[in-house]
Coordinates of C-alpha atoms and ligand atoms in Angstrom, one line a residue:
L1 CA -23.1 -110.2 -215.6
N2 CA -22.4 -106.5 -214.8
L3 CA -19.0 -106.7 -213.2
G4 CA -18.8 -102.9 -213.0
S5 CA -21.5 -102.9 -210.3
M6 CA -19.6 -105.2 -208.0
A7 CA -17.5 -102.5 -206.6
V8 CA -20.5 -100.6 -205.3
K9 CA -22.5 -103.6 -204.0
P10 CA -22.7 -104.0 -200.2
K11 CA -19.6 -105.5 -198.7
K12 CA -19.5 -109.3 -199.1
T13 CA -17.1 -111.7 -197.7
A14 CA -13.8 -112.0 -199.5
A15 CA -14.6 -115.6 -200.4
S16 CA -17.8 -114.6 -202.2
D17 CA -15.9 -112.0 -204.2
A18 CA -13.3 -114.5 -205.2
E19 CA -16.0 -117.0 -206.0
Q20 CA -17.5 -114.5 -208.5
I21 CA -14.1 -114.4 -210.2
S22 CA -13.9 -118.2 -210.3
K23 CA -17.2 -118.3 -212.2
L24 CA -15.9 -116.0 -214.9
R25 CA -15.4 -117.4 -218.3
A26 CA -11.9 -118.6 -219.1
S27 CA -10.0 -117.7 -222.2
Q28 CA -6.7 -118.5 -223.9
S29 CA -3.6 -116.6 -222.6
P30 CA -1.9 -114.3 -222.9
I31 CA -4.1 -111.4 -223.8
A32 CA -3.8 -107.7 -224.5
I33 CA -5.6 -105.7 -221.8
S34 CA -6.9 -102.1 -221.8
V35 CA -6.5 -101.4 -218.2
N36 CA -8.7 -98.3 -218.0
R37 CA -11.6 -100.3 -219.6
C38 CA -11.5 -102.9 -216.9
P39 CA -14.1 -102.8 -214.1
T40 CA -12.3 -101.9 -210.8
W41 CA -12.7 -104.2 -207.9
T42 CA -12.1 -102.4 -204.6
S43 CA -13.5 -104.8 -202.1
L44 CA -11.2 -107.8 -202.6
D45 CA -9.0 -108.9 -199.7
P46 CA -5.4 -108.1 -200.3
L47 CA -3.3 -110.8 -202.0
K48 CA -1.1 -112.6 -199.4
F49 CA 2.3 -113.9 -200.2
K50 CA 3.5 -116.2 -197.4
G51 CA 7.1 -117.5 -197.1
Y52 CA 8.5 -115.6 -200.0
W53 CA 10.9 -113.5 -198.0
D54 CA 11.2 -115.2 -194.5
N55 CA 13.2 -118.4 -194.1
V56 CA 13.2 -119.2 -197.8
G57 CA 16.2 -121.4 -198.4
S58 CA 18.3 -121.8 -201.5
G59 CA 16.9 -122.7 -204.8
I60 CA 17.8 -124.4 -208.1
L61 CA 17.9 -122.5 -211.3
L62 CA 17.7 -124.7 -214.4
N63 CA 18.1 -124.0 -218.2
T64 CA 15.3 -126.2 -219.6
G65 CA 16.2 -125.3 -223.2
Q66 CA 12.9 -123.3 -223.3
T67 CA 13.3 -121.1 -220.3
A68 CA 15.1 -120.3 -217.0
Y69 CA 13.2 -122.3 -214.4
F70 CA 13.6 -121.7 -210.6
T71 CA 12.4 -124.0 -207.8
F72 CA 12.9 -123.7 -204.0
E73 CA 14.7 -126.5 -202.3
T74 CA 12.8 -126.0 -199.1
K75 CA 10.2 -128.5 -198.1
S76 CA 7.6 -125.9 -197.2
Q77 CA 7.0 -123.9 -200.3
P78 CA 5.8 -120.3 -200.3
R79 CA 2.0 -119.8 -200.5
L80 CA -0.4 -117.4 -202.2
S81 CA -3.9 -116.6 -200.9
G82 CA -6.4 -113.7 -200.9
G83 CA -7.2 -111.5 -203.8
P84 CA -9.1 -113.4 -206.5
V85 CA -8.1 -116.9 -205.3
I86 CA -10.1 -119.1 -203.0
G87 CA -8.1 -121.1 -200.5
E88 CA -4.3 -121.4 -200.7
Y89 CA -2.1 -122.0 -203.6
I90 CA 1.4 -123.5 -203.3
F91 CA 4.4 -122.2 -205.1
E92 CA 5.7 -124.7 -207.7
Q93 CA 8.2 -122.8 -209.9
M94 CA 9.2 -119.5 -211.5
H95 CA 10.2 -119.0 -215.1
F96 CA 10.7 -116.3 -217.7
H97 CA 9.6 -115.3 -221.2
W98 CA 11.7 -113.0 -223.3
S99 CA 12.6 -112.0 -226.8
V100 CA 15.6 -110.5 -228.7
D101 CA 14.4 -106.9 -228.2
D102 CA 13.1 -104.8 -225.3
F103 CA 9.5 -104.6 -226.4
T104 CA 8.3 -108.0 -227.6
G105 CA 9.5 -110.2 -224.7
C106 CA 6.4 -110.0 -222.5
E107 CA 3.3 -112.2 -223.0
H108 CA 0.6 -110.0 -221.6
V109 CA 0.3 -106.5 -223.1
L110 CA -1.1 -103.8 -220.9
D111 CA -2.4 -100.7 -222.7
G112 CA -0.4 -101.5 -225.7
H113 CA 3.0 -101.3 -223.9
G114 CA 5.4 -104.1 -224.8
Y115 CA 8.2 -105.0 -222.4
A116 CA 11.5 -106.9 -222.5
A117 CA 10.4 -109.9 -220.5
E118 CA 7.8 -111.4 -218.3
C119 CA 8.3 -113.5 -215.2
H120 CA 5.7 -116.1 -214.0
L121 CA 5.4 -117.4 -210.4
V122 CA 3.4 -120.6 -210.9
H123 CA 1.3 -121.9 -207.9
Y124 CA -1.1 -124.8 -207.7
N125 CA -4.3 -125.1 -205.6
S126 CA -3.5 -126.8 -202.3
K127 CA -6.8 -128.8 -202.6
Y128 CA -5.2 -130.9 -205.3
E129 CA -2.4 -133.3 -204.6
S130 CA 0.2 -132.0 -207.1
M131 CA 0.8 -129.6 -209.9
E132 CA 0.0 -132.4 -212.4
A133 CA -3.4 -133.1 -210.8
A134 CA -4.2 -129.4 -210.5
V135 CA -3.9 -128.5 -214.2
A136 CA -6.9 -130.7 -215.0
H137 CA -9.2 -128.2 -213.1
P138 CA -10.3 -124.7 -213.9
D139 CA -9.2 -123.5 -210.4
G140 CA -6.0 -125.5 -210.6
L141 CA -3.3 -122.8 -211.0
A142 CA -2.7 -119.2 -210.0
V143 CA 0.1 -117.5 -211.9
V144 CA 1.5 -114.2 -210.8
G145 CA 3.1 -112.3 -213.7
F146 CA 5.6 -109.4 -213.6
L147 CA 6.4 -107.4 -216.7
L148 CA 10.1 -106.6 -216.9
E149 CA 11.2 -103.3 -218.2
A150 CA 14.6 -102.8 -219.7
V151 CA 16.6 -99.8 -218.3
D152 CA 20.2 -98.8 -218.6
A153 CA 21.3 -99.2 -215.0
P154 CA 21.5 -102.7 -213.5
N155 CA 18.9 -103.5 -210.8
P156 CA 21.1 -104.7 -207.9
S157 CA 18.3 -106.8 -206.4
F158 CA 18.6 -109.1 -209.5
D159 CA 22.4 -109.6 -208.9
K160 CA 22.3 -113.1 -207.3
F161 CA 19.8 -114.3 -209.8
V162 CA 21.7 -113.0 -212.7
E163 CA 25.0 -114.5 -211.5
G164 CA 23.1 -117.8 -211.6
L165 CA 22.0 -117.2 -215.2
D166 CA 25.6 -116.8 -216.2
Q167 CA 26.3 -120.4 -215.1
I168 CA 23.5 -122.1 -216.9
R169 CA 24.1 -121.0 -220.4
K170 CA 24.0 -124.6 -221.8
Q171 CA 20.7 -126.5 -222.0
D172 CA 20.0 -128.8 -219.1
T173 CA 22.5 -127.2 -216.8
A174 CA 21.5 -126.1 -213.3
V175 CA 23.0 -124.1 -210.5
Q176 CA 22.2 -123.7 -206.8
L177 CA 21.1 -120.1 -205.9
P178 CA 21.6 -118.8 -202.4
S179 CA 18.7 -117.7 -200.3
Q180 CA 17.3 -114.2 -201.1
S181 CA 17.8 -114.8 -204.8
L182 CA 14.3 -113.5 -205.3
A183 CA 15.0 -110.2 -203.6
W184 CA 13.9 -108.4 -206.7
I185 CA 10.3 -109.4 -205.8
D186 CA 9.4 -106.4 -203.6
R187 CA 7.2 -107.2 -200.6
E188 CA 5.6 -103.8 -200.6
D189 CA 5.0 -103.8 -204.3
V190 CA 3.3 -107.2 -204.4
T191 CA 1.3 -106.6 -201.2
S192 CA -0.2 -103.2 -202.2
G193 CA 0.4 -102.9 -205.9
S194 CA -2.4 -102.8 -208.5
Y195 CA -3.0 -105.7 -210.8
V196 CA -5.3 -107.1 -213.4
T197 CA -6.9 -110.6 -213.0
Y198 CA -8.7 -112.9 -215.3
K199 CA -9.3 -116.6 -215.9
G200 CA -7.1 -117.9 -218.7
S201 CA -4.8 -120.7 -219.8
L202 CA -1.3 -121.9 -219.8
T203 CA 0.7 -120.0 -222.5
T204 CA 2.5 -123.2 -223.5
P205 CA 1.1 -126.5 -224.9
P206 CA -1.4 -128.0 -224.0
Y207 CA -2.8 -124.4 -223.3
T208 CA -5.1 -125.8 -220.7
E209 CA -7.6 -123.3 -219.3
C210 CA -6.7 -123.8 -215.6
V211 CA -5.1 -120.5 -214.6
T212 CA -6.2 -117.5 -212.5
W213 CA -3.9 -114.9 -213.9
I214 CA -2.7 -112.0 -211.7
I215 CA -0.6 -109.5 -213.7
Y216 CA 0.9 -106.5 -211.8
E217 CA 0.5 -103.2 -213.5
K218 CA 3.8 -101.7 -212.4
P219 CA 6.7 -103.2 -214.3
V220 CA 9.9 -104.3 -212.5
Q221 CA 13.1 -102.7 -213.9
I222 CA 16.0 -104.8 -215.1
G223 CA 19.3 -103.6 -216.6
T224 CA 20.0 -104.2 -220.2
E225 CA 23.2 -106.2 -219.3
Q226 CA 21.2 -108.3 -216.9
L227 CA 18.7 -109.1 -219.7
G228 CA 21.6 -110.0 -221.9
L229 CA 22.3 -113.0 -219.6
L230 CA 18.8 -114.2 -220.1
R231 CA 19.1 -113.8 -223.8
Q232 CA 22.3 -115.8 -223.8
L233 CA 20.7 -119.0 -222.6
E234 CA 20.9 -121.7 -225.1
G235 CA 18.3 -124.2 -226.2
A236 CA 18.6 -127.3 -228.5
G237 CA 21.7 -127.3 -230.7
S238 CA 23.4 -124.7 -228.5
I239 CA 21.4 -122.0 -230.3
P240 CA 20.3 -119.0 -228.0
I241 CA 16.6 -119.1 -227.1
E242 CA 15.5 -116.1 -229.1
R243 CA 11.9 -115.9 -228.2
N244 CA 9.7 -118.0 -225.9
V245 CA 6.5 -115.8 -226.0
R246 CA 3.1 -116.9 -227.1
P247 CA 1.3 -114.1 -229.1
T248 CA -1.7 -112.5 -227.5
Q249 CA -5.0 -114.4 -228.0
R250 CA -8.5 -113.1 -228.8
H251 CA -10.9 -112.4 -225.9
P252 CA -13.9 -114.7 -226.3
P253 CA -17.3 -112.9 -226.1
G254 CA -18.3 -112.1 -222.5
H255 CA -14.8 -112.5 -221.2
S256 CA -13.9 -110.3 -218.2
V257 CA -10.7 -108.8 -216.9
I258 CA -10.9 -107.0 -213.5
Y259 CA -8.6 -104.3 -212.2
V260 CA -7.7 -104.6 -208.5
D261 CA -6.5 -101.3 -207.1
Ligands
1SD1 O1 5.2 -121.9 -219.8 C1 4.8 -122.5 -218.6 C2 5.2 -123.9 -218.6 O2 6.6 -124.0 -218.6 C3 4.7 -124.6 -217.4 O3 5.4 -124.0 -216.3 C4 3.2 -124.3 -217.3 C5 2.7 -124.9 -216.0 O4 2.5 -126.2 -216.1 O5 2.9 -123.0 -217.3 C6 3.3 -122.3 -218.5 S1 2.8 -120.6 -218.2 O6 1.4 -120.6 -218.7 O7 3.0 -120.3 -216.8 N1 3.6 -119.7 -219.2
ZN2 ZN1 5.0 -118.6 -218.3

């Protein structure tokens, strides 16, 4: 399969482009990716994020003991479509991975750059009844990943979210977040930003190969103090969660990662 040629083939429908991706071989996640070695796909429809910014109500932020886990309280959840996914995927939850330092907290590694944290927006395919049903299928989930880069100055668009983190230090505690708590997800950046995409797995047990991964190339900046609040979260035994990152996995033979510009 010569993916490099796909960018120059006559224009196909977006669905058939996405179908090509759905046939790609899955792998375990996360992986390290050399972005400039990925074939570039220019003919894909843009990714569409629906309901992320308009009318999204409040949410709940929970310390699960493994991560900070956010869900919307609204009945109608945000949706993801376009790009490499076929049909519509429904937002289920958002969570974070981090570490004690600013360079080993991300799961995916692009061009050898490590970052302080990685955020995952987990969506399940609307053709399945629930998240639980979806994970049993190779096209079950679409997870959007953002790499978080530590910088000195706080990023004000994280403020509401970070205030919430301060209140869930103990395991199994939760706090209600006001609407617009996800203001740090920039509409322009996600609609027109470049990303890499591949078929992979959950990064936590049971590591099921059910995920279309979409990892944005441009990291989101977060202040060191703001990161500190993530690192303060406690797991079992009131011990801070030091590291909740799976190491990068080997690419199986014939595995493909595609760059979408
Ligand atoms: O780590 C999460 C895990 O908490 C759970 O959300 C799972 C989805 O069922 O996804 C993994 S991950 O692959 O998004 N890291
Ligand atoms: Zn994750």
